[in-house]
Short mmCIF file of C-alpha atoms in Angstrom, two decimals:
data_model
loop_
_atom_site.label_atom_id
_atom_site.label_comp_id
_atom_site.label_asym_id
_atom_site.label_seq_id
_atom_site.Cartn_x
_atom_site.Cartn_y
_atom_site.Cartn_z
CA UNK A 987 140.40 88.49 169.54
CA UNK A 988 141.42 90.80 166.47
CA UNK A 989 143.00 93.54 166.21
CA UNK A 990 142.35 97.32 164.90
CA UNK A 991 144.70 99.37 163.49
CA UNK A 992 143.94 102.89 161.88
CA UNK A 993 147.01 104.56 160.01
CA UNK A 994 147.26 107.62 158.30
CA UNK A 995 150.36 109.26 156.13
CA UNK A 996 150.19 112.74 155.78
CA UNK A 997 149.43 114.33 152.35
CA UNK A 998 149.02 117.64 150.83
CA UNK A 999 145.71 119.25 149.33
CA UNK A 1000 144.71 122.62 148.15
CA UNK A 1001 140.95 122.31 148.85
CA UNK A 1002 138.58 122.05 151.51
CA UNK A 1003 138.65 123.77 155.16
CA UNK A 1004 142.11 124.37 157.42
CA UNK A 1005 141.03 121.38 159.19
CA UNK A 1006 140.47 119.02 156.22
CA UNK A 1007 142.98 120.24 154.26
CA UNK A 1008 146.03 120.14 157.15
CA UNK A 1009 145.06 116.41 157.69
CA UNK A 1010 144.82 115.10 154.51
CA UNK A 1011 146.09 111.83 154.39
CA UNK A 1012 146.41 108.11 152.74
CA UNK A 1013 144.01 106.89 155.21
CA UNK A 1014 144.41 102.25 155.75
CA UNK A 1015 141.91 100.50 158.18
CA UNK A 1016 143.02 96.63 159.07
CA UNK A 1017 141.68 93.98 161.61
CA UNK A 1018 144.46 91.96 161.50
CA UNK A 1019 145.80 91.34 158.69
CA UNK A 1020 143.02 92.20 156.20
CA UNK A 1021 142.54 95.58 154.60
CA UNK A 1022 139.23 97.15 154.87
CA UNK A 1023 139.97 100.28 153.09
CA UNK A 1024 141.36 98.24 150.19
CA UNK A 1025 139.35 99.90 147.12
CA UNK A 1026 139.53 100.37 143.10
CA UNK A 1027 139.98 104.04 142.54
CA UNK A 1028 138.26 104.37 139.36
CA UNK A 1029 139.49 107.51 138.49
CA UNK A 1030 142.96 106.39 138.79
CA UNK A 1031 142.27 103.18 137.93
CA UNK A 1032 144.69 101.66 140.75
CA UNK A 1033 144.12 99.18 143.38
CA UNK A 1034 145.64 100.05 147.18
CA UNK A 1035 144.95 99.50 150.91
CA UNK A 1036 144.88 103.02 151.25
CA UNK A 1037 142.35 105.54 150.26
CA UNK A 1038 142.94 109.22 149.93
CA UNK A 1039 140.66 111.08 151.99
CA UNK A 1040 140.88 113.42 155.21
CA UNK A 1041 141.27 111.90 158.61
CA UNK A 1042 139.74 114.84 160.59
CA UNK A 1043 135.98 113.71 159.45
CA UNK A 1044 136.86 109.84 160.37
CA UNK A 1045 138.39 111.15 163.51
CA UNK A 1046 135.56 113.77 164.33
CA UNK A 1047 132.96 110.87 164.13
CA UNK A 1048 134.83 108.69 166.30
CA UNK A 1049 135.13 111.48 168.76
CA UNK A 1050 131.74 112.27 168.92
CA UNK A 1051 130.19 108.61 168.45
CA UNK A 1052 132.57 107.87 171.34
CA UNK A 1053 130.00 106.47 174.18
CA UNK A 1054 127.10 105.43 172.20
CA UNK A 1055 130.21 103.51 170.25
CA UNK A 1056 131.39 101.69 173.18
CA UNK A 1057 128.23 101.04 175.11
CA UNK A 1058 124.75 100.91 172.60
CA UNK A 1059 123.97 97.38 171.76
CA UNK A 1060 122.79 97.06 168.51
CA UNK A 1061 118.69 97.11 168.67
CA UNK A 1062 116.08 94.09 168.54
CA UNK A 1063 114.27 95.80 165.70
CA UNK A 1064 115.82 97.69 162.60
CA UNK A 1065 118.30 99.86 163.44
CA UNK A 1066 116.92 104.01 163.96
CA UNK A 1067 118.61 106.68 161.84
CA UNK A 1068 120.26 107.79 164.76
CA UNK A 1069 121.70 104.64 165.83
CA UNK A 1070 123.04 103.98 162.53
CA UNK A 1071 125.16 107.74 162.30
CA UNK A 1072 127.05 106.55 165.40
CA UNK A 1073 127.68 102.99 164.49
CA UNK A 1074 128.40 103.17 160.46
CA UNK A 1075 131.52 104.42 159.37
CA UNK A 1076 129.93 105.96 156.52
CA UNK A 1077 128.49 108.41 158.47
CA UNK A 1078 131.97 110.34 159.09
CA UNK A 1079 130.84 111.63 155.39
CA UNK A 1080 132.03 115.19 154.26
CA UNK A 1081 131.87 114.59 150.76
CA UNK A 1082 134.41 111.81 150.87
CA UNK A 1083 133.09 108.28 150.31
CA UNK A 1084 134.05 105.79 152.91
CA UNK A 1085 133.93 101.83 153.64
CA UNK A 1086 130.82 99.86 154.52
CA UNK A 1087 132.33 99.21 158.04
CA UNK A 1088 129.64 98.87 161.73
CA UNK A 1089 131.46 98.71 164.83
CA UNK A 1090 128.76 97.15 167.75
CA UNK A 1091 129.56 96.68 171.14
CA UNK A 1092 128.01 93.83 173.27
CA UNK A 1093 129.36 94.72 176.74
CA UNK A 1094 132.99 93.22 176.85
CA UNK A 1095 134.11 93.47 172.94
CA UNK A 1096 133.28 95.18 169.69
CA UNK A 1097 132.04 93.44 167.22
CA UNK A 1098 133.08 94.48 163.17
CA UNK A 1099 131.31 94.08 159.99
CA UNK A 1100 132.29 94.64 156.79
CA UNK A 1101 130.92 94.62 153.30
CA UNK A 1102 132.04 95.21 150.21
CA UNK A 1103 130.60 99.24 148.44
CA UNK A 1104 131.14 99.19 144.66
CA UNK A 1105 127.97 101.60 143.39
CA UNK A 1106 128.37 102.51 140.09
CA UNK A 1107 128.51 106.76 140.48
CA UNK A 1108 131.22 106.44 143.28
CA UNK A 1109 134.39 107.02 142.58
CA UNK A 1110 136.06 104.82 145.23
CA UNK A 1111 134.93 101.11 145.05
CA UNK A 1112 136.03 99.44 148.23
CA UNK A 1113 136.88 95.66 147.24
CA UNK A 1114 136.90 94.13 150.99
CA UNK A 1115 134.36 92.17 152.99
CA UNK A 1116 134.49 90.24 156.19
CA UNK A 1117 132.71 86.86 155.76
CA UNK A 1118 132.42 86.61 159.50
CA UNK A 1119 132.24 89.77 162.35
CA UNK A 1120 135.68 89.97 163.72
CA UNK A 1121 135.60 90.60 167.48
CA UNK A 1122 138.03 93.28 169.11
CA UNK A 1123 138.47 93.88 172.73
CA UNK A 1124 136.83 96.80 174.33
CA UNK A 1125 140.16 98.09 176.02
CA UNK A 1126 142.25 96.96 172.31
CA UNK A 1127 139.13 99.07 170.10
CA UNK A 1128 139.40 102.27 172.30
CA UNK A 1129 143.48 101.98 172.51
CA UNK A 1130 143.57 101.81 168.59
CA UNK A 1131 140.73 104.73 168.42
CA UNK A 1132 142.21 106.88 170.86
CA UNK A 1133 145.60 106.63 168.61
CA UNK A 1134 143.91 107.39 165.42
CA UNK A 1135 142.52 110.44 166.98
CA UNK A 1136 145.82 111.73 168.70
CA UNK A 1137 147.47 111.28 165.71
CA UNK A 1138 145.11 113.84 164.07
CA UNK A 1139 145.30 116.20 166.94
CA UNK A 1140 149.08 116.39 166.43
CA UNK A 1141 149.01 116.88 163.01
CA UNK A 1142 146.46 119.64 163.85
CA UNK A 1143 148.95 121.54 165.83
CA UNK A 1144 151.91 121.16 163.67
CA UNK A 1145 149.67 122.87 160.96
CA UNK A 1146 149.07 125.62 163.71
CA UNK A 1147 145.19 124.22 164.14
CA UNK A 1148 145.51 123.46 167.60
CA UNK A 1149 141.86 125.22 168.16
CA UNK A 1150 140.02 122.79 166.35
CA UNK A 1151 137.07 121.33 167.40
CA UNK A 1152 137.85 117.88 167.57
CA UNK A 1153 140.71 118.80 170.02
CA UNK A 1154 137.73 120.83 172.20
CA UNK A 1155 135.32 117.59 171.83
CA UNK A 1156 137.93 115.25 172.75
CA UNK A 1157 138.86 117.21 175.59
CA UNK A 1158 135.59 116.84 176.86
CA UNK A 1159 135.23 113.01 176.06
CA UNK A 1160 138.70 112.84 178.49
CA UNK A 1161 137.36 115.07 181.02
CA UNK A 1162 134.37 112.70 181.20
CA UNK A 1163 136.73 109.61 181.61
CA UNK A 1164 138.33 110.66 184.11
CA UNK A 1165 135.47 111.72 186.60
CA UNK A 1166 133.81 107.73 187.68
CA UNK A 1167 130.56 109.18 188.14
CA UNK A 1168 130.39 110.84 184.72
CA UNK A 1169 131.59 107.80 183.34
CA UNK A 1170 128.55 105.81 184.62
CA UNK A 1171 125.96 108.82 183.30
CA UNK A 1172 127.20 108.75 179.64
CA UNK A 1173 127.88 104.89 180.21
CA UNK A 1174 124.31 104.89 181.06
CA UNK A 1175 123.03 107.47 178.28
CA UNK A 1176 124.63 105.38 175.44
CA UNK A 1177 122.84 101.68 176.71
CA UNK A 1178 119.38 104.14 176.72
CA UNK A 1179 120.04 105.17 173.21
CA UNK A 1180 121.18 108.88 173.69
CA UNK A 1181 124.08 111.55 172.52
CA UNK A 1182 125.83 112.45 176.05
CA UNK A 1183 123.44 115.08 177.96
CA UNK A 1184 120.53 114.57 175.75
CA UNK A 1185 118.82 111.57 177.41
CA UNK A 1186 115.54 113.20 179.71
CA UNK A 1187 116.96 113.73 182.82
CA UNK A 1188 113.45 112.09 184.64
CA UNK A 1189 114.54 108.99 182.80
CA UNK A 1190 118.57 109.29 183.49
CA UNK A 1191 117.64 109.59 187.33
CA UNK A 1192 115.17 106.89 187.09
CA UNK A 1193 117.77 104.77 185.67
CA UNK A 1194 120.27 105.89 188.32
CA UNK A 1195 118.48 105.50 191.13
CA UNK A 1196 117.83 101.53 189.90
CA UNK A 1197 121.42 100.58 189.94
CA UNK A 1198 121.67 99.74 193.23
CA UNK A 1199 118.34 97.92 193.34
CA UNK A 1200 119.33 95.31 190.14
CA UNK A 1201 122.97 95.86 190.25
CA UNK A 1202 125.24 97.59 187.43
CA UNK A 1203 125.40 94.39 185.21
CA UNK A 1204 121.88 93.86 185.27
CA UNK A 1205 120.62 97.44 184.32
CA UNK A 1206 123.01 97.54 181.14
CA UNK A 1207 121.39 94.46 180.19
CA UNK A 1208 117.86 96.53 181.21
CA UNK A 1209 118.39 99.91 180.08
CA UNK A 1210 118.89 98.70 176.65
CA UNK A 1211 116.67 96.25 175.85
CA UNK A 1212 113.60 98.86 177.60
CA UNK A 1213 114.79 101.53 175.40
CA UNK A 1214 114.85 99.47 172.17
CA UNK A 1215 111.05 98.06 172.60
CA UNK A 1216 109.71 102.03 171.04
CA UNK A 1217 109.05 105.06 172.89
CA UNK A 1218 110.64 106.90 175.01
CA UNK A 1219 112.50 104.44 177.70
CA UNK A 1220 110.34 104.18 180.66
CA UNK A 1221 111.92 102.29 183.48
CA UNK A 1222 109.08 102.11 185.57
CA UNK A 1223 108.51 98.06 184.07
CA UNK A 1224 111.37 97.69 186.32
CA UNK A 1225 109.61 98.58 189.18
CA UNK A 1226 106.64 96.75 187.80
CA UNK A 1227 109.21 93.41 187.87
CA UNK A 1228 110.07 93.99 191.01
CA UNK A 1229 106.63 93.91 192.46
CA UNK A 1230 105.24 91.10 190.02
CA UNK A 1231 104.39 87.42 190.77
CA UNK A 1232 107.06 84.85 190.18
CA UNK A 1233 108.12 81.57 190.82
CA UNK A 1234 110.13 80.77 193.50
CA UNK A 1235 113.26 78.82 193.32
CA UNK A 1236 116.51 77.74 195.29
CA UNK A 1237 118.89 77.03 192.52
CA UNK A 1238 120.84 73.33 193.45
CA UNK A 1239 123.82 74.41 191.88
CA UNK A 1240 126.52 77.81 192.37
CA UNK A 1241 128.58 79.12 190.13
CA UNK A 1242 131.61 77.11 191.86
CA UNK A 1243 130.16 73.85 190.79
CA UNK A 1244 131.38 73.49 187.79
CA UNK A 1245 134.71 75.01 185.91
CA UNK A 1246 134.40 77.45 183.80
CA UNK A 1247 136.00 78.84 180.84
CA UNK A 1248 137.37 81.74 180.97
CA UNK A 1249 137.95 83.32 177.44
CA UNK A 1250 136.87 83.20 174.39
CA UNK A 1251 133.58 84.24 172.66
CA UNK A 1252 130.44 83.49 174.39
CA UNK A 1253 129.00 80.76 172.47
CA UNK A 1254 132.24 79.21 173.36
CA UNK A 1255 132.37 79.56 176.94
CA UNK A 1256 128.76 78.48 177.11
CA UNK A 1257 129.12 75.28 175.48
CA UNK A 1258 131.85 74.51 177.85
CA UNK A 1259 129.71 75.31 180.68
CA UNK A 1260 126.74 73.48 179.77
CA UNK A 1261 128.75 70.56 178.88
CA UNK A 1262 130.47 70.66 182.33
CA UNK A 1263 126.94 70.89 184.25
CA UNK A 1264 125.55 68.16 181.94
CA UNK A 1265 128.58 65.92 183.32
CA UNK A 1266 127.92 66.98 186.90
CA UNK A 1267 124.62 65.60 186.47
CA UNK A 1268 125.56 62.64 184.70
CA UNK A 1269 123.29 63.34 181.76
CA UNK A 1270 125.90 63.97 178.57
CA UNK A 1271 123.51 63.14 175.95
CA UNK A 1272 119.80 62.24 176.82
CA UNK A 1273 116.79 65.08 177.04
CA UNK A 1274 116.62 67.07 179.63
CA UNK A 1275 113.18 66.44 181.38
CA UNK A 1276 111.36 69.40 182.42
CA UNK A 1277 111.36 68.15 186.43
CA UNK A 1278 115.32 68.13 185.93
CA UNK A 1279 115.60 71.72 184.70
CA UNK A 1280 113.30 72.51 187.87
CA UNK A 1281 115.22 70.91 190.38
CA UNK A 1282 118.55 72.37 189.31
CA UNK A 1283 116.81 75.88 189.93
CA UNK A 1284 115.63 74.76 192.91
CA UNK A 1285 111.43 75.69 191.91
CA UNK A 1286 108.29 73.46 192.20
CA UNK A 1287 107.46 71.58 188.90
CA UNK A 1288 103.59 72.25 189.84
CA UNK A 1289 104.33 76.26 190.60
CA UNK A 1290 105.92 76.63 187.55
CA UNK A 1291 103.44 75.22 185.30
CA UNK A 1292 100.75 77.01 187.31
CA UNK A 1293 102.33 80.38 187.10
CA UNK A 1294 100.64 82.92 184.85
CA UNK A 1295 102.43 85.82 182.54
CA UNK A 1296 101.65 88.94 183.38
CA UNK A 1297 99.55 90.79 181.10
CA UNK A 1298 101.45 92.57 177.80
CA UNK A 1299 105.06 91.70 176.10
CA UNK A 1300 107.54 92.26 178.27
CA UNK A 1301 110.67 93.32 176.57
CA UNK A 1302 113.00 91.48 179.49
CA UNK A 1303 112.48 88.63 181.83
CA UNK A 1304 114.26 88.16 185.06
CA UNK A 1305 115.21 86.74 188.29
CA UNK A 1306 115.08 88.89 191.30
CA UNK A 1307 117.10 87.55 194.41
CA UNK A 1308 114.81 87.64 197.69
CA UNK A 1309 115.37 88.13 201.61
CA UNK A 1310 115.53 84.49 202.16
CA UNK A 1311 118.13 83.78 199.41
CA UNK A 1312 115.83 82.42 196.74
CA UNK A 1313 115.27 83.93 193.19
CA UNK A 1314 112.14 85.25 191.74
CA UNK A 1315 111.35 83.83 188.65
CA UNK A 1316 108.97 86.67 186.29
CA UNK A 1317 109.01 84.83 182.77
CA UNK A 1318 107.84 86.26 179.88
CA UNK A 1319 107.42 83.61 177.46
CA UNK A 1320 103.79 81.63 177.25
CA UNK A 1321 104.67 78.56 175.55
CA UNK A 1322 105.95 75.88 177.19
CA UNK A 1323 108.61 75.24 174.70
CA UNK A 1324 109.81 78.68 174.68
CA UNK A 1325 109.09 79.29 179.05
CA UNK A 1326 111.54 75.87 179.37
CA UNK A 1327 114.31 77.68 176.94
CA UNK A 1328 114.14 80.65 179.19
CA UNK A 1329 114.08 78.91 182.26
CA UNK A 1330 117.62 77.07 180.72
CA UNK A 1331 119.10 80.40 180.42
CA UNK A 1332 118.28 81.77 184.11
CA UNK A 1333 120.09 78.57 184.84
CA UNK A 1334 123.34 79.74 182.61
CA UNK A 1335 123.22 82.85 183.89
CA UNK A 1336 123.18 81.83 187.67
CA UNK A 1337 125.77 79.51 187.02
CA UNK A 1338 128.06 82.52 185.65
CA UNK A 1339 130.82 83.67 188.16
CA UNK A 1340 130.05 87.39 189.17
CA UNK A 1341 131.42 89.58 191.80
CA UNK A 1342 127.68 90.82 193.18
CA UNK A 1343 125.87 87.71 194.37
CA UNK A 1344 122.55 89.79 194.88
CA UNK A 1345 122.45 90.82 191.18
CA UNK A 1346 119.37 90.69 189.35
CA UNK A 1347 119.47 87.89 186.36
CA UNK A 1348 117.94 89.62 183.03
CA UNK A 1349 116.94 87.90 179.72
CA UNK A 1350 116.45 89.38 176.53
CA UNK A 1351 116.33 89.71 173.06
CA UNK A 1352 119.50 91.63 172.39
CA UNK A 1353 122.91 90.87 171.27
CA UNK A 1354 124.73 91.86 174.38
CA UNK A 1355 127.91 89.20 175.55
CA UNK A 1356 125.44 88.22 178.21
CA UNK A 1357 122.07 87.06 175.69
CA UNK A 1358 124.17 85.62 173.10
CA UNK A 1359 126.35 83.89 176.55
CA UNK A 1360 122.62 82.32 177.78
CA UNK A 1361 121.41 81.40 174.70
CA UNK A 1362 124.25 79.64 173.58
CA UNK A 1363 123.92 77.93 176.82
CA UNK A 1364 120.40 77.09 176.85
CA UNK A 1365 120.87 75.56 173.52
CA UNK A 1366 123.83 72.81 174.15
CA UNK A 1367 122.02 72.54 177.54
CA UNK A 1368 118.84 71.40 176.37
CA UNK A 1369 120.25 70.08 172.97
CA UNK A 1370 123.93 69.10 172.59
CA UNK A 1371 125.34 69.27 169.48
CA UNK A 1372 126.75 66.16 169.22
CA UNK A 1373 123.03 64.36 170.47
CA UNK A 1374 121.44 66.12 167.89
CA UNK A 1375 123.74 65.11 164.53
CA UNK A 1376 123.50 61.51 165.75
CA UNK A 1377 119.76 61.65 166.22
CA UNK A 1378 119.10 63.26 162.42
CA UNK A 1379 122.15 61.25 160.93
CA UNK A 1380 122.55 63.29 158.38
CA UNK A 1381 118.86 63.85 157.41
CA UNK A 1382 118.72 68.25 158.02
CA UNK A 1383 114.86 68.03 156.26
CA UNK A 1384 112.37 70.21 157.79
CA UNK A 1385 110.36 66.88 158.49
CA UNK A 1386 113.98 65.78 160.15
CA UNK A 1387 114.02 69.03 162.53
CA UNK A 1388 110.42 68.67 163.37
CA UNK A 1389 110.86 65.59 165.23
CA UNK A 1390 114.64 66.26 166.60
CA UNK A 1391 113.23 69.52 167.79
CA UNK A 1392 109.98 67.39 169.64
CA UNK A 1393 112.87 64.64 171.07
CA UNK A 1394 114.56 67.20 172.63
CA UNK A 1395 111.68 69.57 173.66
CA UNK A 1396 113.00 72.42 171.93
CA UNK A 1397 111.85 75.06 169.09
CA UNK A 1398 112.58 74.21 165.51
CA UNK A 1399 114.21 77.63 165.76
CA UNK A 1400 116.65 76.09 168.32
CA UNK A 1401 117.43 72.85 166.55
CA UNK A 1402 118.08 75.43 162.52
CA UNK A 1403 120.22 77.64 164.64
CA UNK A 1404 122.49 75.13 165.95
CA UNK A 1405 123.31 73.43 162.91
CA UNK A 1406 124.09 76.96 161.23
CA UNK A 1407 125.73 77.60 164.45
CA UNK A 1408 128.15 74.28 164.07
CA UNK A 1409 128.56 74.44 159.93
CA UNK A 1410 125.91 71.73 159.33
CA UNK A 1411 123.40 74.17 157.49
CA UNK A 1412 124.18 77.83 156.19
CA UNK A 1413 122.21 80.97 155.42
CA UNK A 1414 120.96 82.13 152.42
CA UNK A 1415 121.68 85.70 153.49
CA UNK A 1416 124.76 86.57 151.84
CA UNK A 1417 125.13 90.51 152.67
CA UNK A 1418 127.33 89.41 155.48
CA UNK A 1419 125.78 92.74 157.38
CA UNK A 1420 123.95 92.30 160.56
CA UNK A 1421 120.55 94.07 159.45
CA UNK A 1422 119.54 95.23 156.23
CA UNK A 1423 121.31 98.47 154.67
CA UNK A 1424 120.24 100.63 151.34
CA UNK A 1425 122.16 99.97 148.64
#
């Protein structure tokens, strides 16, 4: 995991409000070791890691982006206006121009992206990109924030600003951390897509009153993904889930029957896993027949080709435990190919140690630790890397993924991603941004 730091030295300015003017400053960003306020100031035609701005904007955003920050997932579709102001540094604004930086949580770290910004009528270029997201910790990105943002609020006072509003806004944001049940409502607020108090109460209560039903992991894998599919988030579907047919299954496996790996990103612990379930089943390499995946969640081969989608596109699929410790099985995909890849990441996520056994299972399309955990899993499960090279022997032709992707009953999708995934094929998207920004 990286790390964030966030430094600021103290310089004078005759312009601007108390605020802005007390806390102007040589403002350097760094994840690790690399600069991402390094910049071309063309008006002083110098290069530095530092850019002369004022920290009480930067630290003012980060204050008041603080829960959507740490807890929205970044969206299925094209990001909203709204969720881009509380995820884009840019957005701390106030006439200063600032680096293409987008901080997105997944559940357990924060994810940072970084591009370069060199448009010809600014007067700051910044020079830095990161060709790959760096990942922070969720407890190591608030520790660096929450220093940043001190540091301003001292600076404040020593300028006799000790009134400001950041300092009233991030007294609020502490009050709120240190009362568990307010945590869980703006925890809850953020995952729905909403500023803290602004989400429809109806739907915060609905939400609430869930928890207990699917479990706390569950509905921030729910809340999210119901929120991003349009509209205003209506978490009756859950109910409607919970009352839907499904396929019944007593998975053959636990979570104890195979080790697991226990850090690193989740692509990373996945492979592990699904390697280590593959050699429990003494299947390394081969296909995995469909009768195979079945049996290892414990369902009927015939119910499970029999069963029926509900009507509509379900934003989520899940597995609901029952009375008689079995799983309900509600799908959401039609085609075989892409009902056999979801059925392979129940099977990841059952196998996934977890402190509440009765805990819904949810699949979707987002970005959380979770997804990117299953699909990872369902992928080397179903496909392994190393069985899929050796079938195509070098030959990475769309005729060539057509028939690995039929050998191993898979989506062409599947078969593309894993060789980007493993450095055997690349993208031609070179923005390095994870959805498409206005230049």
């Amino acid at each position: 995991m990286a790390e964030l730091r966030i430094n600021a030295k103290w310089m004078a300015s005759v312009s601007g409000e108390p605020e802005v003017m007390a806390t102007a400053a040589c403002v350097e960003m760094y994840v690790d070791n690399i600069s991402l306020t390094r910049n071309q100031d063309i008006w002083a035609e110098t290069v530095r890691d530092n850019v002369f701005v004022s920290a009480y904007p930067l630290a003012m955003w980060f204050a008041s982006s603080w829960w959507r920050l740490n807890h929205e997932p970044l969206p299925t579709q094209q990001p909203r206006h709204d969720w881009r102001m509380v995820h884009e540094l840019g957005a701390a604004n106030h006439g200063f121009v600032w680096p293409r930086v987008i901080f997105i949580p997944d559940g357990e770290a924060i994810h940072v992206w970084a591009g370069t910004s060199m448009m010809p009528e600014q007067s700051v270029q910044y020079l830095q990109a990161l060709e790959v997201p760096r990942m922070i910790t969720l407890t190591g990105f608030q520790q660096s924030v929450e220093r940043f943002i001190y540091s301003v609020l001292a600076r404040l006072d020593a300028k006799g600003l000790a009134g400001s509003n950041l300092a009233h806004l991030w007294a609020l944001v502490q009050e709120d951390l240190a009362d568990p049940e307010a945590v869980r409502r703006r925890k809850l607020e953020a995952e729905l897509g909403f500023d803290p108090e602004e989400c429809p109460e109806q739907a915060l209560d609905a939400a609430l009153q869930r928890e207990s039903q699917v479990g706390d992991a569950a509905l921030s894998e729910l809340a999210p993904a119901i929120a991003a599919s349009g509209g205003p988030p209506d978490l009756a579907l859950i109910g409607q889930l919970a009352s839907a047919d499904g396929i019944l299954g007593s998975p053959d496996v636990s979570p104890g029957s195979i080790d697991h790996l226990d850090h690193g990103a989740p692509w990373e612990r996945a492979v592990h896993d699904a390697r280590a379930l593959r050699n429990k089943i003494g299947n390394v390499r081969d296909p995995v027949p469909d009768r195979s995946l079945h049996d290892l969640l414990g369902m009927s081969s015939e119910a499970a080709a029999k069963y029926s989608v509900p009507v509509g596109r379900s934003p989520v699929a899940v597995a609901i435990p029952t009375n008689d410790h079995r799983l309900k099985f509600v799908p959401r995909k039609r085609n075989p190919g892409g009902k056999r890849f979801e059925l392979a990441r129940f099977l990841g996520e059952y196998l996934r140690p977890a402190a509440d056994e009765l805990r819904w299972l949810v699949s979707t399309d987002l970005w959380t630790f979770r997804q990117k955990y299953q699909r990872a899993f369902a992928a080397e499960f179903l496909c392994p890397i190393d069985s899929l090279t050796s079938f195509l022997n070098g030959d990475f032709s769309s005729y060539a993924i057509e028939e690995a992707a039929a050998e191993f009953d898979v989506s062409e999708q599947t078969i593309t991603s894993l060789l980007r995934n493993n450095g055997y094929m690349h993208d031609h998207w070179t923005d390095g941004m994870p959805y498409r920004m206005a230049a």
